[in-house]
DNA sequence: GCCAACGTTGGC
DNA sequence: GCCAACGTTGGC
């Protein structure tokens, strides 16, 4: 199993929206690097759900329930989506500032490539964020 | 193929 | 609201 992190602006689609919907297709990715990451996601992979712009924190865990397919919101064949389902919230959201101040998380693309919206996370990083979120 | 101009993202 | 980082576009 692999681990990922996706960003969403809560004003557009928040964690609560995902919980309410149960699942959603992850659309709107228009960046090749992020798209390539979507393509590598496998069913069952865990996904950290991060709120950008407002909140700046990891708020919940989701999982991949359907692997990549053509983005239904565009006819442009370059773009894909995956289906994700809410697994559960973090009891304590993990702030970006907490991630930045932890040397063990310094290598996350979240910090190094702040504009990337879909990124891989190592198991160590994933477990550590879960631990912080307890 | 280079690079300037421009648009977007996202933290502050 | 500003700006840095970065991706994309288009002229040459």
mmCIF file of N, CA and C in Angstrom, chain A residues 12-132:
data_model
loop_
_atom_site.group_PDB
_atom_site.id
_atom_site.type_symbol
_atom_site.label_atom_id
_atom_site.label_comp_id
_atom_site.label_asym_id
_atom_site.label_seq_id
_atom_site.Cartn_x
_atom_site.Cartn_y
_atom_site.Cartn_z
ATOM 1 N N UNK A 12 -13.771 25.520 -1.538
ATOM 2 C CA UNK A 12 -14.242 24.869 -2.756
ATOM 3 C C UNK A 12 -14.803 23.480 -2.457
ATOM 4 N N UNK A 13 -14.000 22.662 -1.759
ATOM 5 C CA UNK A 13 -14.455 21.324 -1.381
ATOM 6 C C UNK A 13 -13.702 20.909 -0.139
ATOM 7 N N UNK A 14 -14.393 20.909 0.979
ATOM 8 C CA UNK A 14 -13.730 20.678 2.262
ATOM 9 C C UNK A 14 -13.842 19.220 2.681
ATOM 10 N N UNK A 15 -13.128 18.894 3.741
ATOM 11 C CA UNK A 15 -13.220 17.570 4.351
ATOM 12 C C UNK A 15 -14.676 17.260 4.725
ATOM 13 N N UNK A 16 -15.366 18.251 5.300
ATOM 14 C CA UNK A 16 -16.769 18.039 5.674
ATOM 15 C C UNK A 16 -17.635 17.700 4.465
ATOM 16 N N UNK A 17 -17.307 18.316 3.334
ATOM 17 C CA UNK A 17 -18.048 17.998 2.101
ATOM 18 C C UNK A 17 -17.833 16.532 1.727
ATOM 19 N N UNK A 18 -16.583 16.067 1.880
ATOM 20 C CA UNK A 18 -16.275 14.674 1.551
ATOM 21 C C UNK A 18 -17.011 13.722 2.502
ATOM 22 N N UNK A 19 -17.029 14.071 3.782
ATOM 23 C CA UNK A 19 -17.718 13.237 4.770
ATOM 24 C C UNK A 19 -19.214 13.175 4.445
ATOM 25 N N UNK A 20 -19.768 14.330 4.089
ATOM 26 C CA UNK A 20 -21.185 14.402 3.750
ATOM 27 C C UNK A 20 -21.496 13.557 2.503
ATOM 28 N N UNK A 21 -20.611 13.664 1.522
ATOM 29 C CA UNK A 21 -20.825 12.925 0.269
ATOM 30 C C UNK A 21 -20.454 11.447 0.410
ATOM 31 N N UNK A 22 -19.603 11.127 1.381
ATOM 32 C CA UNK A 22 -19.120 9.755 1.519
ATOM 33 C C UNK A 22 -17.918 9.489 0.639
ATOM 34 N N UNK A 23 -18.061 9.811 -0.651
ATOM 35 C CA UNK A 23 -16.927 9.656 -1.573
ATOM 36 C C UNK A 23 -17.043 10.731 -2.650
ATOM 37 N N UNK A 24 -15.971 10.921 -3.409
ATOM 38 C CA UNK A 24 -16.016 11.869 -4.514
ATOM 39 C C UNK A 24 -14.968 11.464 -5.537
ATOM 40 N N UNK A 25 -15.099 11.986 -6.746
ATOM 41 C CA UNK A 25 -13.977 11.838 -7.677
ATOM 42 C C UNK A 25 -13.110 13.070 -7.578
ATOM 43 N N UNK A 26 -11.817 12.826 -7.588
ATOM 44 C CA UNK A 26 -10.858 13.899 -7.356
ATOM 45 C C UNK A 26 -10.544 14.579 -8.682
ATOM 46 N N UNK A 27 -11.324 15.626 -8.985
ATOM 47 C CA UNK A 27 -11.184 16.267 -10.298
ATOM 48 C C UNK A 27 -10.432 17.590 -10.201
ATOM 49 N N UNK A 28 -10.186 18.152 -11.341
ATOM 50 C CA UNK A 28 -9.594 19.478 -11.389
ATOM 51 C C UNK A 28 -8.081 19.502 -11.441
ATOM 52 N N UNK A 29 -7.443 18.347 -11.418
ATOM 53 C CA UNK A 29 -5.981 18.323 -11.504
ATOM 54 C C UNK A 29 -5.557 18.660 -12.935
ATOM 55 N N UNK A 30 -4.800 19.747 -13.064
ATOM 56 C CA UNK A 30 -4.360 20.189 -14.383
ATOM 57 C C UNK A 30 -2.857 20.458 -14.375
ATOM 58 N N UNK A 31 -2.175 19.537 -13.770
ATOM 59 C CA UNK A 31 -0.726 19.655 -13.638
ATOM 60 C C UNK A 31 -0.165 18.258 -13.859
ATOM 61 N N UNK A 32 0.855 18.165 -14.710
ATOM 62 C CA UNK A 32 1.313 16.841 -15.129
ATOM 63 C C UNK A 32 1.879 16.013 -13.982
ATOM 64 N N UNK A 33 2.624 16.644 -13.120
ATOM 65 C CA UNK A 33 3.222 15.912 -12.013
ATOM 66 C C UNK A 33 2.136 15.361 -11.083
ATOM 67 N N UNK A 34 1.145 16.200 -10.797
ATOM 68 C CA UNK A 34 0.036 15.759 -9.947
ATOM 69 C C UNK A 34 -0.761 14.667 -10.655
ATOM 70 N N UNK A 35 -0.951 14.828 -11.957
ATOM 71 C CA UNK A 35 -1.673 13.831 -12.740
ATOM 72 C C UNK A 35 -0.950 12.483 -12.708
ATOM 73 N N UNK A 36 0.356 12.536 -12.846
ATOM 74 C CA UNK A 36 1.141 11.299 -12.810
ATOM 75 C C UNK A 36 0.997 10.592 -11.463
ATOM 76 N N UNK A 37 0.913 11.383 -10.411
ATOM 77 C CA UNK A 37 0.697 10.788 -9.089
ATOM 78 C C UNK A 37 -0.678 10.140 -9.000
ATOM 79 N N UNK A 38 -1.682 10.789 -9.558
ATOM 80 C CA UNK A 38 -3.029 10.199 -9.565
ATOM 81 C C UNK A 38 -3.017 8.847 -10.264
ATOM 82 N N UNK A 39 -2.259 8.780 -11.363
ATOM 83 C CA UNK A 39 -2.193 7.542 -12.141
ATOM 84 C C UNK A 39 -1.564 6.394 -11.379
ATOM 85 N N UNK A 40 -0.713 6.733 -10.407
ATOM 86 C CA UNK A 40 -0.028 5.688 -9.650
ATOM 87 C C UNK A 40 -0.811 5.211 -8.444
ATOM 88 N N UNK A 41 -1.895 5.884 -8.148
ATOM 89 C CA UNK A 41 -2.684 5.484 -6.982
ATOM 90 C C UNK A 41 -3.385 4.162 -7.241
ATOM 91 N N UNK A 42 -3.330 3.302 -6.219
ATOM 92 C CA UNK A 42 -3.979 2.000 -6.300
ATOM 93 C C UNK A 42 -5.130 1.941 -5.314
ATOM 94 N N UNK A 43 -6.086 1.107 -5.646
ATOM 95 C CA UNK A 43 -7.208 0.876 -4.763
ATOM 96 C C UNK A 43 -6.704 0.515 -3.369
ATOM 97 N N UNK A 44 -7.246 1.179 -2.350
ATOM 98 C CA UNK A 44 -6.853 0.880 -0.976
ATOM 99 C C UNK A 44 -5.766 1.797 -0.438
ATOM 100 N N UNK A 45 -5.058 2.514 -1.324
ATOM 101 C CA UNK A 45 -4.039 3.452 -0.854
ATOM 102 C C UNK A 45 -4.661 4.507 0.053
ATOM 103 N N UNK A 46 -3.879 4.925 1.055
ATOM 104 C CA UNK A 46 -4.380 5.923 2.003
ATOM 105 C C UNK A 46 -3.979 7.328 1.567
ATOM 106 N N UNK A 47 -4.866 8.262 1.835
ATOM 107 C CA UNK A 47 -4.673 9.633 1.371
ATOM 108 C C UNK A 47 -4.899 10.617 2.518
ATOM 109 N N UNK A 48 -3.875 11.408 2.799
ATOM 110 C CA UNK A 48 -4.040 12.489 3.767
ATOM 111 C C UNK A 48 -4.783 13.632 3.083
ATOM 112 N N UNK A 49 -5.729 14.194 3.790
ATOM 113 C CA UNK A 49 -6.555 15.253 3.229
ATOM 114 C C UNK A 49 -6.148 16.589 3.851
ATOM 115 N N UNK A 50 -5.605 17.462 3.016
ATOM 116 C CA UNK A 50 -5.034 18.720 3.501
ATOM 117 C C UNK A 50 -5.845 19.915 3.026
ATOM 118 N N UNK A 51 -6.087 20.852 3.943
ATOM 119 C CA UNK A 51 -6.793 22.088 3.591
ATOM 120 C C UNK A 51 -5.798 23.202 3.288
ATOM 121 N N UNK A 52 -5.787 23.669 2.058
ATOM 122 C CA UNK A 52 -4.903 24.772 1.685
ATOM 123 C C UNK A 52 -5.652 26.097 1.794
ATOM 124 N N UNK A 53 -4.885 27.159 1.839
ATOM 125 C CA UNK A 53 -5.406 28.532 1.909
ATOM 126 C C UNK A 53 -6.118 28.865 3.225
ATOM 127 N N UNK A 54 -7.122 28.074 3.565
ATOM 128 C CA UNK A 54 -7.807 28.275 4.846
ATOM 129 C C UNK A 54 -7.594 27.019 5.684
ATOM 130 N N UNK A 55 -7.047 27.187 6.880
ATOM 131 C CA UNK A 55 -6.801 26.020 7.722
ATOM 132 C C UNK A 55 -5.336 25.649 7.722
ATOM 133 N N UNK A 56 -4.792 25.340 6.522
ATOM 134 C CA UNK A 56 -3.393 24.931 6.399
ATOM 135 C C UNK A 56 -3.087 23.786 7.349
ATOM 136 N N UNK A 57 -3.878 22.726 7.224
ATOM 137 C CA UNK A 57 -3.685 21.593 8.108
ATOM 138 C C UNK A 57 -4.224 20.318 7.457
ATOM 139 N N UNK A 58 -3.639 19.194 7.903
ATOM 140 C CA UNK A 58 -4.143 17.886 7.499
ATOM 141 C C UNK A 58 -5.326 17.582 8.410
ATOM 142 N N UNK A 59 -6.487 17.333 7.819
ATOM 143 C CA UNK A 59 -7.694 17.199 8.638
ATOM 144 C C UNK A 59 -8.266 15.790 8.676
ATOM 145 N N UNK A 60 -7.927 14.969 7.697
ATOM 146 C CA UNK A 60 -8.542 13.647 7.695
ATOM 147 C C UNK A 60 -7.813 12.650 6.813
ATOM 148 N N UNK A 61 -8.318 11.416 6.872
ATOM 149 C CA UNK A 61 -7.763 10.326 6.074
ATOM 150 C C UNK A 61 -8.835 9.843 5.106
ATOM 151 N N UNK A 62 -8.412 9.649 3.868
ATOM 152 C CA UNK A 62 -9.306 9.070 2.867
ATOM 153 C C UNK A 62 -8.617 7.860 2.268
ATOM 154 N N UNK A 63 -9.349 7.116 1.441
ATOM 155 C CA UNK A 63 -8.698 6.009 0.741
ATOM 156 C C UNK A 63 -9.185 5.961 -0.695
ATOM 157 N N UNK A 64 -8.332 5.404 -1.539
ATOM 158 C CA UNK A 64 -8.655 5.283 -2.950
ATOM 159 C C UNK A 64 -9.616 4.111 -3.129
ATOM 160 N N UNK A 65 -10.767 4.356 -3.741
ATOM 161 C CA UNK A 65 -11.720 3.267 -3.971
ATOM 162 C C UNK A 65 -11.849 2.914 -5.444
ATOM 163 N N UNK A 66 -11.355 3.796 -6.327
ATOM 164 C CA UNK A 66 -11.343 3.474 -7.756
ATOM 165 C C UNK A 66 -10.135 4.131 -8.392
ATOM 166 N N UNK A 67 -9.410 3.350 -9.166
ATOM 167 C CA UNK A 67 -8.187 3.860 -9.778
ATOM 168 C C UNK A 67 -8.503 4.774 -10.944
ATOM 169 N N UNK A 68 -7.465 5.444 -11.444
ATOM 170 C CA UNK A 68 -7.657 6.573 -12.362
ATOM 171 C C UNK A 68 -8.472 6.249 -13.609
ATOM 172 N N UNK A 69 -9.258 7.218 -14.003
ATOM 173 C CA UNK A 69 -10.013 7.159 -15.258
ATOM 174 C C UNK A 69 -10.186 8.582 -15.772
ATOM 175 N N UNK A 70 -10.627 8.687 -17.007
ATOM 176 C CA UNK A 70 -10.772 9.987 -17.663
ATOM 177 C C UNK A 70 -11.585 10.967 -16.796
ATOM 178 N N UNK A 71 -11.074 12.168 -16.648
ATOM 179 C CA UNK A 71 -11.773 13.209 -15.886
ATOM 180 C C UNK A 71 -13.114 13.531 -16.540
ATOM 181 N N UNK A 72 -14.215 13.218 -15.835
ATOM 182 C CA UNK A 72 -15.541 13.432 -16.427
ATOM 183 C C UNK A 72 -15.890 14.905 -16.619
ATOM 184 N N UNK A 73 -15.098 15.805 -16.040
ATOM 185 C CA UNK A 73 -15.431 17.226 -16.157
ATOM 186 C C UNK A 73 -14.761 17.879 -17.367
ATOM 187 N N UNK A 74 -14.006 17.076 -18.143
ATOM 188 C CA UNK A 74 -13.393 17.638 -19.353
ATOM 189 C C UNK A 74 -13.284 16.556 -20.427
ATOM 190 N N UNK A 75 -13.292 16.977 -21.683
ATOM 191 C CA UNK A 75 -13.103 16.009 -22.757
ATOM 192 C C UNK A 75 -11.628 15.884 -23.125
ATOM 193 N N UNK A 76 -10.810 16.685 -22.486
ATOM 194 C CA UNK A 76 -9.370 16.636 -22.706
ATOM 195 C C UNK A 76 -8.808 15.338 -22.125
ATOM 196 N N UNK A 77 -8.288 14.488 -22.993
ATOM 197 C CA UNK A 77 -7.884 13.140 -22.575
ATOM 198 C C UNK A 77 -6.643 13.101 -21.707
ATOM 199 N N UNK A 78 -6.000 14.245 -21.535
ATOM 200 C CA UNK A 78 -4.784 14.248 -20.737
ATOM 201 C C UNK A 78 -5.066 14.097 -19.249
ATOM 202 N N UNK A 79 -6.289 14.414 -18.819
ATOM 203 C CA UNK A 79 -6.548 14.530 -17.380
ATOM 204 C C UNK A 79 -7.393 13.391 -16.847
ATOM 205 N N UNK A 80 -7.029 12.956 -15.636
ATOM 206 C CA UNK A 80 -7.723 11.833 -15.013
ATOM 207 C C UNK A 80 -8.187 12.196 -13.598
ATOM 208 N N UNK A 81 -9.060 11.359 -13.066
ATOM 209 C CA UNK A 81 -9.483 11.469 -11.672
ATOM 210 C C UNK A 81 -9.346 10.099 -11.015
ATOM 211 N N UNK A 82 -9.372 10.067 -9.683
ATOM 212 C CA UNK A 82 -9.559 8.819 -8.952
ATOM 213 C C UNK A 82 -10.745 9.044 -8.016
ATOM 214 N N UNK A 83 -11.354 7.940 -7.564
ATOM 215 C CA UNK A 83 -12.414 8.066 -6.563
ATOM 216 C C UNK A 83 -11.809 7.859 -5.185
ATOM 217 N N UNK A 84 -12.151 8.743 -4.266
ATOM 218 C CA UNK A 84 -11.703 8.577 -2.880
ATOM 219 C C UNK A 84 -12.903 8.608 -1.932
ATOM 220 N N UNK A 85 -12.693 7.940 -0.802
ATOM 221 C CA UNK A 85 -13.751 7.808 0.193
ATOM 222 C C UNK A 85 -13.210 8.266 1.538
ATOM 223 N N UNK A 86 -14.031 8.943 2.313
ATOM 224 C CA UNK A 86 -13.611 9.375 3.641
ATOM 225 C C UNK A 86 -13.436 8.158 4.544
ATOM 226 N N UNK A 87 -12.313 8.112 5.268
ATOM 227 C CA UNK A 87 -12.093 7.046 6.247
ATOM 228 C C UNK A 87 -12.375 7.585 7.648
ATOM 229 N N UNK A 88 -11.763 8.699 7.977
ATOM 230 C CA UNK A 88 -12.025 9.293 9.277
ATOM 231 C C UNK A 88 -11.218 10.557 9.492
ATOM 232 N N UNK A 89 -11.670 11.402 10.412
ATOM 233 C CA UNK A 89 -10.956 12.650 10.699
ATOM 234 C C UNK A 89 -9.774 12.417 11.625
ATOM 235 N N UNK A 90 -8.832 13.341 11.621
ATOM 236 C CA UNK A 90 -7.817 13.366 12.662
ATOM 237 C C UNK A 90 -8.443 14.058 13.868
ATOM 238 N N UNK A 91 -8.210 13.507 15.027
ATOM 239 C CA UNK A 91 -8.774 14.111 16.237
ATOM 240 C C UNK A 91 -8.252 15.535 16.383
ATOM 241 N N UNK A 92 -6.953 15.658 16.148
ATOM 242 C CA UNK A 92 -6.318 16.973 16.162
ATOM 243 C C UNK A 92 -5.731 17.224 14.781
ATOM 244 N N UNK A 93 -6.244 18.212 14.055
ATOM 245 C CA UNK A 93 -5.642 18.501 12.747
ATOM 246 C C UNK A 93 -4.163 18.834 12.895
ATOM 247 N N UNK A 94 -3.371 18.408 11.931
ATOM 248 C CA UNK A 94 -1.934 18.659 11.980
ATOM 249 C C UNK A 94 -1.622 19.855 11.092
ATOM 250 N N UNK A 95 -1.171 20.927 11.762
ATOM 251 C CA UNK A 95 -0.929 22.189 11.068
ATOM 252 C C UNK A 95 0.327 22.127 10.192
ATOM 253 N N UNK A 96 0.290 22.913 9.130
ATOM 254 C CA UNK A 96 1.470 23.042 8.281
ATOM 255 C C UNK A 96 2.678 23.489 9.101
ATOM 256 N N UNK A 97 2.448 24.398 10.041
ATOM 257 C CA UNK A 97 3.557 24.894 10.864
ATOM 258 C C UNK A 97 4.175 23.769 11.704
ATOM 259 N N UNK A 98 3.332 22.817 12.154
ATOM 260 C CA UNK A 98 3.853 21.666 12.901
ATOM 261 C C UNK A 98 4.703 20.776 12.004
ATOM 262 N N UNK A 99 4.235 20.601 10.786
ATOM 263 C CA UNK A 99 4.967 19.768 9.828
ATOM 264 C C UNK A 99 6.300 20.422 9.498
ATOM 265 N N UNK A 100 6.268 21.730 9.304
ATOM 266 C CA UNK A 100 7.488 22.468 8.971
ATOM 267 C C UNK A 100 8.508 22.410 10.093
ATOM 268 N N UNK A 101 8.017 22.411 11.327
ATOM 269 C CA UNK A 101 8.957 22.497 12.448
ATOM 270 C C UNK A 101 9.493 21.127 12.859
ATOM 271 N N UNK A 102 8.973 20.051 12.248
ATOM 272 C CA UNK A 102 9.466 18.712 12.569
ATOM 273 C C UNK A 102 10.492 18.285 11.529
ATOM 274 N N UNK A 103 11.738 18.114 11.962
ATOM 275 C CA UNK A 103 12.809 17.788 11.000
ATOM 276 C C UNK A 103 12.549 16.480 10.248
ATOM 277 N N UNK A 104 11.750 15.579 10.864
ATOM 278 C CA UNK A 104 11.469 14.310 10.200
ATOM 279 C C UNK A 104 10.516 14.470 9.018
ATOM 280 N N UNK A 105 9.880 15.638 8.937
ATOM 281 C CA UNK A 105 8.909 15.868 7.865
ATOM 282 C C UNK A 105 9.370 16.940 6.888
ATOM 283 N N UNK A 106 10.617 17.341 7.041
ATOM 284 C CA UNK A 106 11.161 18.437 6.230
ATOM 285 C C UNK A 106 11.229 18.119 4.741
ATOM 286 N N UNK A 107 11.265 16.824 4.412
ATOM 287 C CA UNK A 107 11.430 16.460 3.004
ATOM 288 C C UNK A 107 10.118 16.282 2.254
ATOM 289 N N UNK A 108 9.024 16.516 2.948
ATOM 290 C CA UNK A 108 7.745 16.345 2.265
ATOM 291 C C UNK A 108 7.583 17.382 1.146
ATOM 292 N N UNK A 109 7.045 16.928 0.004
ATOM 293 C CA UNK A 109 6.810 17.868 -1.096
ATOM 294 C C UNK A 109 5.890 19.017 -0.682
ATOM 295 N N UNK A 110 5.059 18.751 0.318
ATOM 296 C CA UNK A 110 4.177 19.798 0.844
ATOM 297 C C UNK A 110 4.974 21.051 1.176
ATOM 298 N N UNK A 111 6.190 20.836 1.685
ATOM 299 C CA UNK A 111 7.056 21.946 2.062
ATOM 300 C C UNK A 111 7.981 22.325 0.909
ATOM 301 N N UNK A 112 8.552 21.293 0.287
ATOM 302 C CA UNK A 112 9.545 21.559 -0.766
ATOM 303 C C UNK A 112 8.923 22.049 -2.076
ATOM 304 N N UNK A 113 7.775 21.485 -2.410
ATOM 305 C CA UNK A 113 7.092 21.885 -3.653
ATOM 306 C C UNK A 113 5.680 22.298 -3.298
ATOM 307 N N UNK A 114 5.585 23.488 -2.734
ATOM 308 C CA UNK A 114 4.330 23.903 -2.114
ATOM 309 C C UNK A 114 3.170 23.991 -3.107
ATOM 310 N N UNK A 115 3.463 24.036 -4.382
ATOM 311 C CA UNK A 115 2.364 24.193 -5.335
ATOM 312 C C UNK A 115 1.817 22.872 -5.860
ATOM 313 N N UNK A 116 2.485 21.778 -5.543
ATOM 314 C CA UNK A 116 2.017 20.477 -5.999
ATOM 315 C C UNK A 116 0.780 20.052 -5.194
ATOM 316 N N UNK A 117 -0.279 19.633 -5.892
ATOM 317 C CA UNK A 117 -1.545 19.382 -5.193
ATOM 318 C C UNK A 117 -1.814 17.904 -4.906
ATOM 319 N N UNK A 118 -1.061 17.007 -5.548
ATOM 320 C CA UNK A 118 -1.181 15.572 -5.267
ATOM 321 C C UNK A 118 0.238 15.031 -5.158
ATOM 322 N N UNK A 119 0.581 14.498 -3.996
ATOM 323 C CA UNK A 119 1.969 14.094 -3.796
ATOM 324 C C UNK A 119 2.088 12.797 -3.003
ATOM 325 N N UNK A 120 3.168 12.051 -3.246
ATOM 326 C CA UNK A 120 3.400 10.846 -2.459
ATOM 327 C C UNK A 120 3.906 11.190 -1.064
ATOM 328 N N UNK A 121 3.573 10.331 -0.115
ATOM 329 C CA UNK A 121 4.008 10.473 1.266
ATOM 330 C C UNK A 121 4.604 9.121 1.665
ATOM 331 N N UNK A 122 5.708 9.113 2.386
ATOM 332 C CA UNK A 122 6.272 7.828 2.823
ATOM 333 C C UNK A 122 5.461 7.282 3.993
ATOM 334 N N UNK A 123 5.631 5.977 4.255
ATOM 335 C CA UNK A 123 4.897 5.356 5.367
ATOM 336 C C UNK A 123 5.271 6.008 6.688
ATOM 337 N N UNK A 124 6.570 6.312 6.824
ATOM 338 C CA UNK A 124 7.039 6.966 8.044
ATOM 339 C C UNK A 124 6.352 8.309 8.260
ATOM 340 N N UNK A 125 6.306 9.093 7.169
ATOM 341 C CA UNK A 125 5.678 10.413 7.262
ATOM 342 C C UNK A 125 4.194 10.278 7.570
ATOM 343 N N UNK A 126 3.576 9.322 6.902
ATOM 344 C CA UNK A 126 2.139 9.082 7.101
ATOM 345 C C UNK A 126 1.856 8.710 8.556
ATOM 346 N N UNK A 127 2.617 7.737 9.072
ATOM 347 C CA UNK A 127 2.409 7.278 10.445
ATOM 348 C C UNK A 127 2.652 8.395 11.457
ATOM 349 N N UNK A 128 3.656 9.205 11.170
ATOM 350 C CA UNK A 128 3.997 10.293 12.082
ATOM 351 C C UNK A 128 2.877 11.342 12.126
ATOM 352 N N UNK A 129 2.320 11.636 11.004
ATOM 353 C CA UNK A 129 1.231 12.619 10.958
ATOM 354 C C UNK A 129 -0.010 12.072 11.669
ATOM 355 N N UNK A 130 -0.253 10.769 11.484
ATOM 356 C CA UNK A 130 -1.365 10.144 12.204
ATOM 357 C C UNK A 130 -1.160 10.243 13.722
ATOM 358 N N UNK A 131 0.084 10.003 14.124
ATOM 359 C CA UNK A 131 0.416 10.056 15.544
ATOM 360 C C UNK A 131 0.204 11.469 16.096
ATOM 361 N N UNK A 132 0.635 12.454 15.319
ATOM 362 C CA UNK A 132 0.443 13.845 15.736
ATOM 363 C C UNK A 132 -1.034 14.210 15.775
#
